[in-house]
Amino acid sequence: MAEIVYPPVIGALRTMFRMLDMKIDIVGAEHIPTTGGAVLVSNHISYLDFIFAGLAARPSGRLVRFMAKKEVFDNKISGPLMRGMHHIPVDRAEGAGAYVAALRALKAGEVVGIFAEATISRSFTIKEIKNGAVRMAAATSSPMIPVALWGTQRLWTKGRKRAIAQRHIPITILVGEPMYPKRGEDMDAHTAELRRRMSELVDKAQRGYAEIPEGVWWQPAHLGGSAPTPEEAEALDAAEREAREAKHG
């Protein structure tokens, strides 16, 4: 397919990163194949995660097609960009359509990016994850590759003001070894193993980060930060869901 939008967007972002003197450390990029379909599964701590998870595939020369909620495509600014980069819209009321589109992309040899937690983790730890990524990988005989991002939450995350123009922010991107789920195998067991690997990668990224101050909002509670615990984060998410449902009747 024609790539008119994606390369210029990457170029503009790289220029912005240089201007902000953003320290981006990518480790394990060799795990992403240079050809063929692959499922990239990243943790989700920021509204900008698709940008940085996509950078993980750049050393392999790949462009990632991310699955993102339909509302992003409906926006008059982000919508044309998302469609131009051939990302995949997800309508939560009609999820089957997005799943089929992702399978089609994988069979065509594309790299599909998924945030298996579905929503941003306020605790900055791995939430419960869906098994969609595992099922896609198994159905298309594609490798499934876990990715951990850290530092992106400092730029823009749920409940915090945007700080995209901050300078000198370190960003860590860790790419784990591929998993190869097969048809007929236990999808729930593979999903549990994927979550374990993602948690391990995120912990490694957190503990090896260039800055580990105590008490800051962007540090998880178990490492001395003031972010909500997983239990507190779940309560906040539940309250948000209730408020949204009440608003829409």
Tab-separated table of C-alpha atoms in Angstrom:
chain	number	residue	atom	x	y	z
A	1	MET	CA	0.000	0.000	0.000
A	2	ALA	CA	1.097	3.576	-0.638
A	3	GLU	CA	2.849	5.211	2.314
A	4	ILE	CA	2.245	8.925	1.777
A	5	VAL	CA	1.525	9.942	5.373
A	6	TYR	CA	3.491	7.632	7.687
A	7	PRO	CA	7.102	8.496	6.652
A	8	PRO	CA	6.623	12.290	6.920
A	9	VAL	CA	4.983	11.858	10.325
A	10	ILE	CA	7.955	9.820	11.540
A	11	GLY	CA	10.324	12.450	10.173
A	12	ALA	CA	8.478	15.260	11.959
A	13	LEU	CA	8.470	13.329	15.236
A	14	ARG	CA	12.182	12.578	15.039
A	15	THR	CA	12.854	16.293	14.515
A	16	MET	CA	10.718	17.126	17.554
A	17	PHE	CA	12.538	14.526	19.671
A	18	ARG	CA	15.893	16.046	18.721
A	19	MET	CA	14.678	19.550	19.567
A	20	LEU	CA	13.505	18.350	22.976
A	21	ASP	CA	16.760	16.435	23.518
A	22	MET	CA	14.668	13.384	24.321
A	23	LYS	CA	16.795	10.409	25.366
A	24	ILE	CA	15.222	7.355	23.708
A	25	ASP	CA	16.768	3.992	24.522
A	26	ILE	CA	15.570	1.018	22.443
A	27	VAL	CA	16.727	-2.442	23.524
A	28	GLY	CA	15.812	-5.723	21.834
A	29	ALA	CA	14.653	-4.324	18.492
A	30	GLU	CA	16.266	-7.310	16.775
A	31	HIS	CA	13.324	-9.426	17.984
A	32	ILE	CA	11.029	-7.718	15.481
A	33	PRO	CA	11.217	-9.522	12.114
A	34	THR	CA	12.165	-7.556	9.023
A	35	THR	CA	9.473	-9.276	6.950
A	36	GLY	CA	6.147	-11.001	7.515
A	37	GLY	CA	3.299	-10.497	9.922
A	38	ALA	CA	3.897	-9.919	13.626
A	39	VAL	CA	1.816	-8.875	16.622
A	40	LEU	CA	3.414	-6.180	18.789
A	41	VAL	CA	1.873	-6.076	22.288
A	42	SER	CA	2.764	-3.041	24.402
A	43	ASN	CA	1.915	-1.848	27.886
A	44	HIS	CA	-0.201	1.308	28.016
A	45	ILE	CA	0.752	4.224	30.273
A	46	SER	CA	0.376	7.262	28.004
A	47	TYR	CA	-1.772	8.723	25.246
A	48	LEU	CA	1.417	8.820	23.152
A	49	ASP	CA	2.385	5.155	23.503
A	50	PHE	CA	1.612	4.282	19.890
A	51	ILE	CA	4.356	6.688	18.799
A	52	PHE	CA	7.034	5.107	20.960
A	53	ALA	CA	5.928	1.502	20.529
A	54	GLY	CA	6.117	2.159	16.804
A	55	LEU	CA	9.728	3.302	17.193
A	56	ALA	CA	10.589	-0.190	18.417
A	57	ALA	CA	10.022	-1.476	14.873
A	58	ARG	CA	11.998	1.247	13.135
A	59	PRO	CA	15.403	-0.562	13.300
A	60	SER	CA	13.745	-3.461	11.440
A	61	GLY	CA	12.395	-1.088	8.820
A	62	ARG	CA	8.770	-1.821	9.742
A	63	LEU	CA	5.710	0.394	10.064
A	64	VAL	CA	3.264	-0.691	12.764
A	65	ARG	CA	-0.514	-0.614	12.196
A	66	PHE	CA	-1.999	0.103	15.616
A	67	MET	CA	-5.456	-0.847	16.765
A	68	ALA	CA	-6.997	2.274	18.306
A	69	LYS	CA	-10.442	3.270	19.488
A	70	LYS	CA	-12.795	4.588	16.822
A	71	GLU	CA	-13.093	7.988	18.538
A	72	VAL	CA	-9.493	8.801	17.558
A	73	PHE	CA	-10.409	8.249	13.905
A	74	ASP	CA	-13.524	10.411	14.274
A	75	ASN	CA	-11.457	13.408	15.384
A	76	LYS	CA	-11.058	15.968	12.593
A	77	ILE	CA	-7.327	16.374	13.285
A	78	SER	CA	-6.101	12.914	14.292
A	79	GLY	CA	-8.574	11.030	12.084
A	80	PRO	CA	-7.004	11.800	8.695
A	81	LEU	CA	-3.551	11.025	10.073
A	82	MET	CA	-4.643	7.704	11.570
A	83	ARG	CA	-6.342	6.666	8.335
A	84	GLY	CA	-3.386	7.855	6.276
A	85	MET	CA	-1.060	5.672	8.345
A	86	HIS	CA	-3.433	2.712	7.847
A	87	HIS	CA	-4.058	2.145	11.535
A	88	ILE	CA	-7.051	-0.012	12.505
A	89	PRO	CA	-10.140	1.553	14.138
A	90	VAL	CA	-11.769	-0.351	16.983
A	91	ASP	CA	-15.461	0.186	17.635
A	92	ARG	CA	-16.012	-1.330	21.080
A	93	ALA	CA	-19.636	-2.039	20.171
A	94	GLU	CA	-18.557	-3.914	17.020
A	95	GLY	CA	-15.195	-5.411	17.945
A	96	ALA	CA	-15.398	-8.258	15.428
A	97	GLY	CA	-14.799	-5.900	12.524
A	98	ALA	CA	-11.500	-4.663	13.952
A	99	TYR	CA	-10.398	-8.229	14.684
A	100	VAL	CA	-11.033	-9.244	11.071
A	101	ALA	CA	-9.178	-6.161	9.801
A	102	ALA	CA	-6.196	-7.023	12.013
A	103	LEU	CA	-6.146	-10.612	10.746
A	104	ARG	CA	-6.222	-9.338	7.184
A	105	ALA	CA	-3.265	-7.031	7.882
A	106	LEU	CA	-1.248	-9.824	9.516
A	107	LYS	CA	-1.890	-12.185	6.622
A	108	ALA	CA	-0.696	-9.428	4.282
A	109	GLY	CA	2.609	-9.361	6.186
A	110	GLU	CA	1.985	-6.266	8.307
A	111	VAL	CA	3.047	-5.614	11.909
A	112	VAL	CA	-0.055	-4.989	14.026
A	113	GLY	CA	0.260	-3.109	17.316
A	114	ILE	CA	-2.047	-3.830	20.241
A	115	PHE	CA	-2.471	-2.410	23.737
A	116	ALA	CA	-3.846	-5.552	25.353
A	117	GLU	CA	-4.784	-3.775	28.587
A	118	ALA	CA	-7.323	-1.802	26.487
A	119	THR	CA	-6.990	1.322	28.652
A	120	ILE	CA	-4.155	3.304	30.223
A	121	SER	CA	-2.854	1.858	33.490
A	122	ARG	CA	-3.021	4.548	36.176
A	123	SER	CA	-0.836	2.428	38.480
A	124	PHE	CA	1.835	2.067	35.761
A	125	THR	CA	1.794	-1.698	36.275
A	126	ILE	CA	0.292	-4.277	33.909
A	127	LYS	CA	-3.483	-4.552	34.215
A	128	GLU	CA	-5.431	-7.676	33.288
A	129	ILE	CA	-5.081	-8.212	29.552
A	130	LYS	CA	-7.371	-9.476	26.829
A	131	ASN	CA	-6.566	-12.577	24.777
A	132	GLY	CA	-7.141	-10.933	21.395
A	133	ALA	CA	-3.433	-10.574	20.637
A	134	VAL	CA	-2.822	-14.250	21.357
A	135	ARG	CA	-5.742	-15.329	19.175
A	136	MET	CA	-4.555	-13.134	16.292
A	137	ALA	CA	-1.029	-14.496	16.457
A	138	ALA	CA	-2.262	-18.098	16.599
A	139	ALA	CA	-4.768	-17.620	13.764
A	140	THR	CA	-2.121	-16.209	11.411
A	141	SER	CA	0.968	-18.139	12.617
A	142	SER	CA	2.586	-14.799	13.466
A	143	PRO	CA	5.101	-14.162	16.252
A	144	MET	CA	3.768	-12.209	19.226
A	145	ILE	CA	6.277	-9.751	20.643
A	146	PRO	CA	5.919	-8.050	24.061
A	147	VAL	CA	7.064	-4.439	24.403
A	148	ALA	CA	7.568	-2.351	27.544
A	149	LEU	CA	7.504	1.448	27.529
A	150	TRP	CA	8.638	3.631	30.390
A	151	GLY	CA	8.887	7.419	30.689
A	152	THR	CA	6.076	8.142	28.230
A	153	GLN	CA	3.664	8.734	31.125
A	154	ARG	CA	5.651	11.843	32.014
A	155	LEU	CA	4.605	13.438	28.726
A	156	TRP	CA	0.840	12.839	28.800
A	157	THR	CA	-1.214	10.343	30.746
A	158	LYS	CA	-4.664	9.970	32.229
A	159	GLY	CA	-5.520	12.549	34.861
A	160	ARG	CA	-2.450	14.708	34.177
A	161	LYS	CA	-1.857	17.806	32.099
A	162	ARG	CA	0.024	17.399	28.867
A	163	ALA	CA	3.754	18.073	29.156
A	164	ILE	CA	4.745	17.156	25.606
A	165	ALA	CA	7.195	20.060	25.364
A	166	GLN	CA	9.276	18.918	28.343
A	167	ARG	CA	12.953	18.629	27.530
A	168	HIS	CA	15.469	15.906	28.404
A	169	ILE	CA	12.862	13.244	29.291
A	170	PRO	CA	14.358	9.718	29.109
A	171	ILE	CA	12.195	7.156	27.307
A	172	THR	CA	12.886	3.420	27.601
A	173	ILE	CA	11.616	0.914	25.022
A	174	LEU	CA	12.296	-2.755	25.766
A	175	VAL	CA	11.393	-5.441	23.218
A	176	GLY	CA	11.053	-8.990	24.518
A	177	GLU	CA	11.591	-12.338	22.827
A	178	PRO	CA	8.789	-13.505	20.512
A	179	MET	CA	6.121	-15.979	21.552
A	180	TYR	CA	4.578	-18.403	19.063
A	181	PRO	CA	1.060	-19.455	20.098
A	182	LYS	CA	-0.503	-22.088	17.861
A	183	ARG	CA	-4.060	-22.964	16.919
A	184	GLY	CA	-5.655	-25.410	19.316
A	185	GLU	CA	-3.422	-24.461	22.245
A	186	ASP	CA	-4.633	-22.940	25.502
A	187	MET	CA	-5.157	-19.241	24.696
A	188	ASP	CA	-5.703	-18.328	28.348
A	189	ALA	CA	-2.385	-19.932	29.325
A	190	HIS	CA	-0.597	-18.008	26.569
A	191	THR	CA	-2.308	-14.801	27.710
A	192	ALA	CA	-1.158	-15.368	31.291
A	193	GLU	CA	2.400	-15.962	30.061
A	194	LEU	CA	2.244	-12.828	27.906
A	195	ARG	CA	1.161	-10.774	30.930
A	196	ARG	CA	3.976	-12.286	33.001
A	197	ARG	CA	6.557	-11.385	30.363
A	198	MET	CA	5.178	-7.878	29.944
A	199	SER	CA	5.246	-7.329	33.712
A	200	GLU	CA	8.837	-8.549	33.832
A	201	LEU	CA	9.854	-6.199	31.008
A	202	VAL	CA	8.079	-3.208	32.569
A	203	ASP	CA	9.739	-3.883	35.930
A	204	LYS	CA	13.121	-4.095	34.218
A	205	ALA	CA	12.490	-0.792	32.434
A	206	GLN	CA	11.393	0.888	35.659
A	207	ARG	CA	14.314	-0.329	37.746
A	208	GLY	CA	16.857	0.504	35.060
A	209	TYR	CA	15.466	3.963	34.312
A	210	ALA	CA	17.803	6.950	34.323
A	211	GLU	CA	15.794	8.663	37.068
A	212	ILE	CA	14.288	6.849	40.072
A	213	PRO	CA	13.149	9.556	42.524
A	214	GLU	CA	10.836	8.626	45.389
A	215	GLY	CA	7.429	10.188	45.870
A	216	VAL	CA	6.872	11.425	42.322
A	217	TRP	CA	3.468	10.881	40.710
A	218	TRP	CA	4.890	9.042	37.703
A	219	GLN	CA	6.598	6.344	39.749
A	220	PRO	CA	4.597	3.207	40.730
A	221	ALA	CA	3.696	2.805	44.390
A	222	HIS	CA	5.728	-0.384	44.855
A	223	LEU	CA	8.879	1.521	43.845
A	224	GLY	CA	8.257	4.416	46.230
A	225	GLY	CA	6.192	6.631	43.934
A	226	SER	CA	2.827	8.245	44.607
A	227	ALA	CA	0.960	6.663	41.675
A	228	PRO	CA	-2.205	4.774	42.683
A	229	THR	CA	-1.800	1.136	43.656
A	230	PRO	CA	-3.381	-1.355	41.225
A	231	GLU	CA	-6.373	-1.629	43.573
A	232	GLU	CA	-6.774	2.146	43.823
A	233	ALA	CA	-6.393	2.458	40.055
A	234	GLU	CA	-9.132	-0.115	39.483
A	235	ALA	CA	-11.458	1.833	41.769
A	236	LEU	CA	-10.752	5.021	39.822
A	237	ASP	CA	-11.406	3.222	36.527
A	238	ALA	CA	-14.684	1.822	37.871
A	239	ALA	CA	-15.828	5.276	38.973
A	240	GLU	CA	-14.942	6.665	35.561
A	241	ARG	CA	-16.932	3.932	33.816
A	242	GLU	CA	-19.950	4.572	36.022
A	243	ALA	CA	-19.803	8.309	35.333
A	244	ARG	CA	-19.523	7.692	31.586
A	245	GLU	CA	-22.444	5.271	31.591
A	246	ALA	CA	-24.570	7.696	33.623
A	247	LYS	CA	-23.780	10.514	31.204
A	248	HIS	CA	-24.876	8.450	28.208
A	249	GLY	CA	-28.001	7.270	29.888
